[in-house]
């Protein structure tokens, strides 16, 4: 490989984390009416918890519009500012705000990110909500959230 091409590939590899940062959640987004939009295959970063810099940060809601029917995979990366891991519940609601399901993941201690995902089978095309609730009254949980649609299983 030519040196110039190697440098270009190296520069692209170094820039990828910056390009993949996505969007940041806005406050308040504490209900379905205030939900931040989360586009398909996009990342959003945010914080939940009373230990964060924003007041009234106990829940974060996101509106998603699934582009097709299939399995809905939610991906998370979470950490917290405390000395122990925290359990964080990620909830999925339908368009009317009714509960579909949830999963519990870990927010790593001492700002160590823990990656996780969960898949919900047989979801239709349309509006859904994902929401996170703060697991701590005094700590801050940082997260990255995304979703993707996978083909249905027959």
JSON list of C-alpha atoms in Angstrom, two decimals:
[
{"chain": "A", "resi": 1, "resn": "UNK", "atom": "CA", "xyz": [0.00, 0.00, 0.00]},
{"chain": "A", "resi": 2, "resn": "UNK", "atom": "CA", "xyz": [1.33, 3.45, -0.85]},
{"chain": "A", "resi": 3, "resn": "UNK", "atom": "CA", "xyz": [2.30, 5.73, 2.08]},
{"chain": "A", "resi": 4, "resn": "UNK", "atom": "CA", "xyz": [-0.23, 8.41, 1.08]},
{"chain": "A", "resi": 5, "resn": "UNK", "atom": "CA", "xyz": [-3.08, 5.86, 1.07]},
{"chain": "A", "resi": 6, "resn": "UNK", "atom": "CA", "xyz": [-1.94, 4.56, 4.48]},
{"chain": "A", "resi": 7, "resn": "UNK", "atom": "CA", "xyz": [-2.06, 8.08, 5.90]},
{"chain": "A", "resi": 8, "resn": "UNK", "atom": "CA", "xyz": [-5.56, 8.64, 4.44]},
{"chain": "A", "resi": 9, "resn": "UNK", "atom": "CA", "xyz": [-6.84, 5.39, 5.94]},
{"chain": "A", "resi": 10, "resn": "UNK", "atom": "CA", "xyz": [-5.26, 6.26, 9.30]},
{"chain": "A", "resi": 11, "resn": "UNK", "atom": "CA", "xyz": [-6.85, 9.74, 9.26]},
{"chain": "A", "resi": 12, "resn": "UNK", "atom": "CA", "xyz": [-10.24, 8.24, 8.44]},
{"chain": "A", "resi": 13, "resn": "UNK", "atom": "CA", "xyz": [-9.92, 5.67, 11.24]},
{"chain": "A", "resi": 14, "resn": "UNK", "atom": "CA", "xyz": [-9.04, 8.40, 13.73]},
{"chain": "A", "resi": 15, "resn": "UNK", "atom": "CA", "xyz": [-11.98, 10.56, 12.59]},
{"chain": "A", "resi": 16, "resn": "UNK", "atom": "CA", "xyz": [-14.58, 7.77, 12.85]},
{"chain": "A", "resi": 17, "resn": "UNK", "atom": "CA", "xyz": [-15.24, 8.21, 16.61]},
{"chain": "A", "resi": 18, "resn": "UNK", "atom": "CA", "xyz": [-15.88, 11.91, 16.02]},
{"chain": "A", "resi": 19, "resn": "UNK", "atom": "CA", "xyz": [-18.21, 11.18, 13.09]},
{"chain": "A", "resi": 20, "resn": "UNK", "atom": "CA", "xyz": [-20.14, 8.60, 15.11]},
{"chain": "A", "resi": 21, "resn": "UNK", "atom": "CA", "xyz": [-20.92, 10.84, 18.07]},
{"chain": "A", "resi": 22, "resn": "UNK", "atom": "CA", "xyz": [-24.50, 11.45, 16.91]},
{"chain": "A", "resi": 23, "resn": "UNK", "atom": "CA", "xyz": [-26.81, 13.79, 18.74]},
{"chain": "A", "resi": 24, "resn": "UNK", "atom": "CA", "xyz": [-27.24, 14.77, 22.38]},
{"chain": "A", "resi": 25, "resn": "UNK", "atom": "CA", "xyz": [-30.55, 14.53, 24.20]},
{"chain": "A", "resi": 26, "resn": "UNK", "atom": "CA", "xyz": [-32.33, 17.73, 25.22]},
{"chain": "A", "resi": 27, "resn": "UNK", "atom": "CA", "xyz": [-34.04, 18.49, 28.51]},
{"chain": "A", "resi": 28, "resn": "UNK", "atom": "CA", "xyz": [-36.73, 18.26, 29.47]},
{"chain": "A", "resi": 29, "resn": "UNK", "atom": "CA", "xyz": [-37.60, 14.95, 27.85]},
{"chain": "A", "resi": 30, "resn": "UNK", "atom": "CA", "xyz": [-39.34, 13.39, 30.85]},
{"chain": "A", "resi": 31, "resn": "UNK", "atom": "CA", "xyz": [-42.51, 12.12, 29.13]},
{"chain": "A", "resi": 32, "resn": "UNK", "atom": "CA", "xyz": [-43.81, 10.86, 25.80]},
{"chain": "A", "resi": 33, "resn": "UNK", "atom": "CA", "xyz": [-45.06, 14.40, 25.05]},
{"chain": "A", "resi": 34, "resn": "UNK", "atom": "CA", "xyz": [-41.49, 15.74, 25.46]},
{"chain": "A", "resi": 35, "resn": "UNK", "atom": "CA", "xyz": [-39.68, 12.79, 23.86]},
{"chain": "A", "resi": 36, "resn": "UNK", "atom": "CA", "xyz": [-36.59, 13.53, 21.80]},
{"chain": "A", "resi": 37, "resn": "UNK", "atom": "CA", "xyz": [-36.65, 12.01, 18.30]},
{"chain": "A", "resi": 38, "resn": "UNK", "atom": "CA", "xyz": [-34.16, 9.18, 17.78]},
{"chain": "A", "resi": 39, "resn": "UNK", "atom": "CA", "xyz": [-33.66, 8.37, 14.08]},
{"chain": "A", "resi": 40, "resn": "UNK", "atom": "CA", "xyz": [-33.13, 4.78, 12.95]},
{"chain": "A", "resi": 41, "resn": "UNK", "atom": "CA", "xyz": [-29.47, 3.68, 13.12]},
{"chain": "A", "resi": 42, "resn": "UNK", "atom": "CA", "xyz": [-28.43, 6.89, 14.93]},
{"chain": "A", "resi": 43, "resn": "UNK", "atom": "CA", "xyz": [-26.78, 7.30, 18.32]},
{"chain": "A", "resi": 44, "resn": "UNK", "atom": "CA", "xyz": [-27.91, 9.71, 20.99]},
{"chain": "A", "resi": 45, "resn": "UNK", "atom": "CA", "xyz": [-26.00, 10.51, 24.15]},
{"chain": "A", "resi": 46, "resn": "UNK", "atom": "CA", "xyz": [-27.39, 11.75, 27.43]},
{"chain": "A", "resi": 47, "resn": "UNK", "atom": "CA", "xyz": [-27.41, 11.70, 31.21]},
{"chain": "A", "resi": 48, "resn": "UNK", "atom": "CA", "xyz": [-29.92, 10.64, 33.83]},
{"chain": "A", "resi": 49, "resn": "UNK", "atom": "CA", "xyz": [-29.80, 11.10, 37.57]},
{"chain": "A", "resi": 50, "resn": "UNK", "atom": "CA", "xyz": [-29.96, 13.80, 40.19]},
{"chain": "A", "resi": 51, "resn": "UNK", "atom": "CA", "xyz": [-26.15, 13.85, 40.34]},
{"chain": "A", "resi": 52, "resn": "UNK", "atom": "CA", "xyz": [-26.00, 15.31, 36.82]},
{"chain": "A", "resi": 53, "resn": "UNK", "atom": "CA", "xyz": [-25.75, 19.00, 35.98]},
{"chain": "A", "resi": 54, "resn": "UNK", "atom": "CA", "xyz": [-29.35, 19.33, 34.71]},
{"chain": "A", "resi": 55, "resn": "UNK", "atom": "CA", "xyz": [-32.20, 19.60, 37.22]},
{"chain": "A", "resi": 56, "resn": "UNK", "atom": "CA", "xyz": [-35.21, 17.23, 37.01]},
{"chain": "A", "resi": 57, "resn": "UNK", "atom": "CA", "xyz": [-33.26, 14.58, 35.15]},
{"chain": "A", "resi": 58, "resn": "UNK", "atom": "CA", "xyz": [-34.92, 11.43, 36.50]},
{"chain": "A", "resi": 59, "resn": "UNK", "atom": "CA", "xyz": [-36.19, 10.01, 33.18]},
{"chain": "A", "resi": 60, "resn": "UNK", "atom": "CA", "xyz": [-35.40, 10.38, 29.48]},
{"chain": "A", "resi": 61, "resn": "UNK", "atom": "CA", "xyz": [-37.89, 9.55, 26.71]},
{"chain": "A", "resi": 62, "resn": "UNK", "atom": "CA", "xyz": [-37.15, 9.01, 23.02]},
{"chain": "A", "resi": 63, "resn": "UNK", "atom": "CA", "xyz": [-39.59, 8.74, 20.12]},
{"chain": "A", "resi": 64, "resn": "UNK", "atom": "CA", "xyz": [-38.61, 6.24, 17.44]},
{"chain": "A", "resi": 65, "resn": "UNK", "atom": "CA", "xyz": [-40.30, 5.55, 14.11]},
{"chain": "A", "resi": 66, "resn": "UNK", "atom": "CA", "xyz": [-39.46, 2.06, 12.96]},
{"chain": "A", "resi": 67, "resn": "UNK", "atom": "CA", "xyz": [-39.04, 1.99, 9.17]},
{"chain": "A", "resi": 68, "resn": "UNK", "atom": "CA", "xyz": [-40.30, -1.59, 8.74]},
{"chain": "A", "resi": 69, "resn": "UNK", "atom": "CA", "xyz": [-41.73, -4.57, 10.60]},
{"chain": "A", "resi": 70, "resn": "UNK", "atom": "CA", "xyz": [-39.36, -6.95, 12.31]},
{"chain": "A", "resi": 71, "resn": "UNK", "atom": "CA", "xyz": [-37.28, -7.36, 15.43]},
{"chain": "A", "resi": 72, "resn": "UNK", "atom": "CA", "xyz": [-36.35, -4.17, 17.25]},
{"chain": "A", "resi": 73, "resn": "UNK", "atom": "CA", "xyz": [-32.84, -4.17, 18.76]},
{"chain": "A", "resi": 74, "resn": "UNK", "atom": "CA", "xyz": [-32.00, -1.48, 21.31]},
{"chain": "A", "resi": 75, "resn": "UNK", "atom": "CA", "xyz": [-28.30, -0.89, 22.02]},
{"chain": "A", "resi": 76, "resn": "UNK", "atom": "CA", "xyz": [-26.89, 0.88, 25.06]},
{"chain": "A", "resi": 77, "resn": "UNK", "atom": "CA", "xyz": [-23.55, 1.95, 26.44]},
{"chain": "A", "resi": 78, "resn": "UNK", "atom": "CA", "xyz": [-23.73, 3.16, 30.07]},
{"chain": "A", "resi": 79, "resn": "UNK", "atom": "CA", "xyz": [-21.48, 4.31, 32.88]},
{"chain": "A", "resi": 80, "resn": "UNK", "atom": "CA", "xyz": [-21.96, 6.07, 36.19]},
{"chain": "A", "resi": 81, "resn": "UNK", "atom": "CA", "xyz": [-19.94, 8.40, 38.38]},
{"chain": "A", "resi": 82, "resn": "UNK", "atom": "CA", "xyz": [-20.04, 6.18, 41.48]},
{"chain": "A", "resi": 83, "resn": "UNK", "atom": "CA", "xyz": [-17.80, 3.40, 42.79]},
{"chain": "A", "resi": 84, "resn": "UNK", "atom": "CA", "xyz": [-20.25, 0.55, 42.02]},
{"chain": "A", "resi": 85, "resn": "UNK", "atom": "CA", "xyz": [-22.23, -0.52, 38.92]},
{"chain": "A", "resi": 86, "resn": "UNK", "atom": "CA", "xyz": [-25.89, 0.54, 38.72]},
{"chain": "A", "resi": 87, "resn": "UNK", "atom": "CA", "xyz": [-28.80, -1.39, 37.21]},
{"chain": "A", "resi": 88, "resn": "UNK", "atom": "CA", "xyz": [-30.66, 0.69, 34.62]},
{"chain": "A", "resi": 89, "resn": "UNK", "atom": "CA", "xyz": [-34.02, -0.33, 33.17]},
{"chain": "A", "resi": 90, "resn": "UNK", "atom": "CA", "xyz": [-34.69, 0.41, 29.49]},
{"chain": "A", "resi": 91, "resn": "UNK", "atom": "CA", "xyz": [-38.42, 0.40, 28.66]},
{"chain": "A", "resi": 92, "resn": "UNK", "atom": "CA", "xyz": [-40.25, 0.08, 25.36]},
{"chain": "A", "resi": 93, "resn": "UNK", "atom": "CA", "xyz": [-43.72, 1.61, 24.92]},
{"chain": "A", "resi": 94, "resn": "UNK", "atom": "CA", "xyz": [-46.13, 1.57, 22.00]},
{"chain": "A", "resi": 95, "resn": "UNK", "atom": "CA", "xyz": [-47.49, 4.70, 20.29]},
{"chain": "A", "resi": 96, "resn": "UNK", "atom": "CA", "xyz": [-50.19, 5.19, 22.95]},
{"chain": "A", "resi": 97, "resn": "UNK", "atom": "CA", "xyz": [-47.62, 4.94, 25.76]},
{"chain": "A", "resi": 98, "resn": "UNK", "atom": "CA", "xyz": [-48.55, 1.41, 26.85]},
{"chain": "A", "resi": 99, "resn": "UNK", "atom": "CA", "xyz": [-45.82, -0.90, 28.11]},
{"chain": "A", "resi": 100, "resn": "UNK", "atom": "CA", "xyz": [-44.45, -3.50, 25.67]},
{"chain": "A", "resi": 101, "resn": "UNK", "atom": "CA", "xyz": [-41.37, -4.73, 27.51]},
{"chain": "A", "resi": 102, "resn": "UNK", "atom": "CA", "xyz": [-38.09, -3.84, 29.14]},
{"chain": "A", "resi": 103, "resn": "UNK", "atom": "CA", "xyz": [-34.61, -5.03, 29.93]},
{"chain": "A", "resi": 104, "resn": "UNK", "atom": "CA", "xyz": [-32.13, -4.23, 32.67]},
{"chain": "A", "resi": 105, "resn": "UNK", "atom": "CA", "xyz": [-28.55, -3.35, 31.88]},
{"chain": "A", "resi": 106, "resn": "UNK", "atom": "CA", "xyz": [-25.56, -2.15, 33.88]},
{"chain": "A", "resi": 107, "resn": "UNK", "atom": "CA", "xyz": [-24.03, 1.31, 34.07]},
{"chain": "A", "resi": 108, "resn": "UNK", "atom": "CA", "xyz": [-20.37, 0.63, 34.78]},
{"chain": "A", "resi": 109, "resn": "UNK", "atom": "CA", "xyz": [-18.72, 2.04, 37.91]},
{"chain": "A", "resi": 110, "resn": "UNK", "atom": "CA", "xyz": [-16.13, 4.82, 37.86]},
{"chain": "A", "resi": 111, "resn": "UNK", "atom": "CA", "xyz": [-17.21, 5.96, 34.38]},
{"chain": "A", "resi": 112, "resn": "UNK", "atom": "CA", "xyz": [-16.44, 2.58, 32.80]},
{"chain": "A", "resi": 113, "resn": "UNK", "atom": "CA", "xyz": [-18.84, 2.02, 29.89]},
{"chain": "A", "resi": 114, "resn": "UNK", "atom": "CA", "xyz": [-20.78, -1.26, 29.74]},
{"chain": "A", "resi": 115, "resn": "UNK", "atom": "CA", "xyz": [-22.24, -2.17, 26.31]},
{"chain": "A", "resi": 116, "resn": "UNK", "atom": "CA", "xyz": [-25.48, -4.14, 26.05]},
{"chain": "A", "resi": 117, "resn": "UNK", "atom": "CA", "xyz": [-28.43, -4.77, 23.75]},
{"chain": "A", "resi": 118, "resn": "UNK", "atom": "CA", "xyz": [-31.84, -6.40, 23.78]},
{"chain": "A", "resi": 119, "resn": "UNK", "atom": "CA", "xyz": [-34.13, -7.51, 20.97]},
{"chain": "A", "resi": 120, "resn": "UNK", "atom": "CA", "xyz": [-37.92, -7.28, 20.98]},
{"chain": "A", "resi": 121, "resn": "UNK", "atom": "CA", "xyz": [-39.60, -9.66, 18.52]},
{"chain": "A", "resi": 122, "resn": "UNK", "atom": "CA", "xyz": [-42.50, -8.93, 16.16]},
{"chain": "A", "resi": 123, "resn": "UNK", "atom": "CA", "xyz": [-42.67, -5.14, 16.23]},
{"chain": "A", "resi": 124, "resn": "UNK", "atom": "CA", "xyz": [-44.60, -3.32, 13.52]},
{"chain": "A", "resi": 125, "resn": "UNK", "atom": "CA", "xyz": [-43.71, -0.25, 11.54]},
{"chain": "A", "resi": 126, "resn": "UNK", "atom": "CA", "xyz": [-44.48, 3.05, 13.28]},
{"chain": "A", "resi": 127, "resn": "UNK", "atom": "CA", "xyz": [-44.11, 5.07, 16.46]},
{"chain": "A", "resi": 128, "resn": "UNK", "atom": "CA", "xyz": [-42.65, 3.68, 19.69]},
{"chain": "A", "resi": 129, "resn": "UNK", "atom": "CA", "xyz": [-41.05, 5.18, 22.77]},
{"chain": "A", "resi": 130, "resn": "UNK", "atom": "CA", "xyz": [-37.90, 4.15, 24.60]},
{"chain": "A", "resi": 131, "resn": "UNK", "atom": "CA", "xyz": [-37.42, 5.49, 28.08]},
{"chain": "A", "resi": 132, "resn": "UNK", "atom": "CA", "xyz": [-34.76, 5.25, 30.74]},
{"chain": "A", "resi": 133, "resn": "UNK", "atom": "CA", "xyz": [-35.24, 5.92, 34.44]},
{"chain": "A", "resi": 134, "resn": "UNK", "atom": "CA", "xyz": [-32.56, 7.05, 36.84]},
{"chain": "A", "resi": 135, "resn": "UNK", "atom": "CA", "xyz": [-31.29, 4.26, 39.08]},
{"chain": "A", "resi": 136, "resn": "UNK", "atom": "CA", "xyz": [-29.76, 6.64, 41.64]},
{"chain": "A", "resi": 137, "resn": "UNK", "atom": "CA", "xyz": [-30.89, 9.64, 43.62]},
{"chain": "A", "resi": 138, "resn": "UNK", "atom": "CA", "xyz": [-27.36, 11.00, 43.92]},
{"chain": "A", "resi": 139, "resn": "UNK", "atom": "CA", "xyz": [-25.24, 9.76, 41.00]},
{"chain": "A", "resi": 140, "resn": "UNK", "atom": "CA", "xyz": [-25.09, 10.62, 37.33]},
{"chain": "A", "resi": 141, "resn": "UNK", "atom": "CA", "xyz": [-25.46, 7.93, 34.64]},
{"chain": "A", "resi": 142, "resn": "UNK", "atom": "CA", "xyz": [-24.04, 8.70, 31.19]},
{"chain": "A", "resi": 143, "resn": "UNK", "atom": "CA", "xyz": [-25.37, 6.73, 28.23]},
{"chain": "A", "resi": 144, "resn": "UNK", "atom": "CA", "xyz": [-25.40, 6.23, 24.50]},
{"chain": "A", "resi": 145, "resn": "UNK", "atom": "CA", "xyz": [-28.57, 4.80, 22.97]},
{"chain": "A", "resi": 146, "resn": "UNK", "atom": "CA", "xyz": [-29.49, 3.57, 19.48]},
{"chain": "A", "resi": 147, "resn": "UNK", "atom": "CA", "xyz": [-31.87, 1.16, 17.78]},
{"chain": "A", "resi": 148, "resn": "UNK", "atom": "CA", "xyz": [-32.06, -0.85, 14.61]},
{"chain": "A", "resi": 149, "resn": "UNK", "atom": "CA", "xyz": [-34.66, -3.01, 12.91]},
{"chain": "A", "resi": 150, "resn": "UNK", "atom": "CA", "xyz": [-33.74, -6.60, 12.07]},
{"chain": "A", "resi": 151, "resn": "UNK", "atom": "CA", "xyz": [-35.64, -8.92, 9.72]},
{"chain": "A", "resi": 152, "resn": "UNK", "atom": "CA", "xyz": [-38.55, -10.79, 11.31]},
{"chain": "A", "resi": 153, "resn": "UNK", "atom": "CA", "xyz": [-38.17, -14.44, 12.26]},
{"chain": "A", "resi": 154, "resn": "UNK", "atom": "CA", "xyz": [-40.82, -16.73, 10.77]}
]
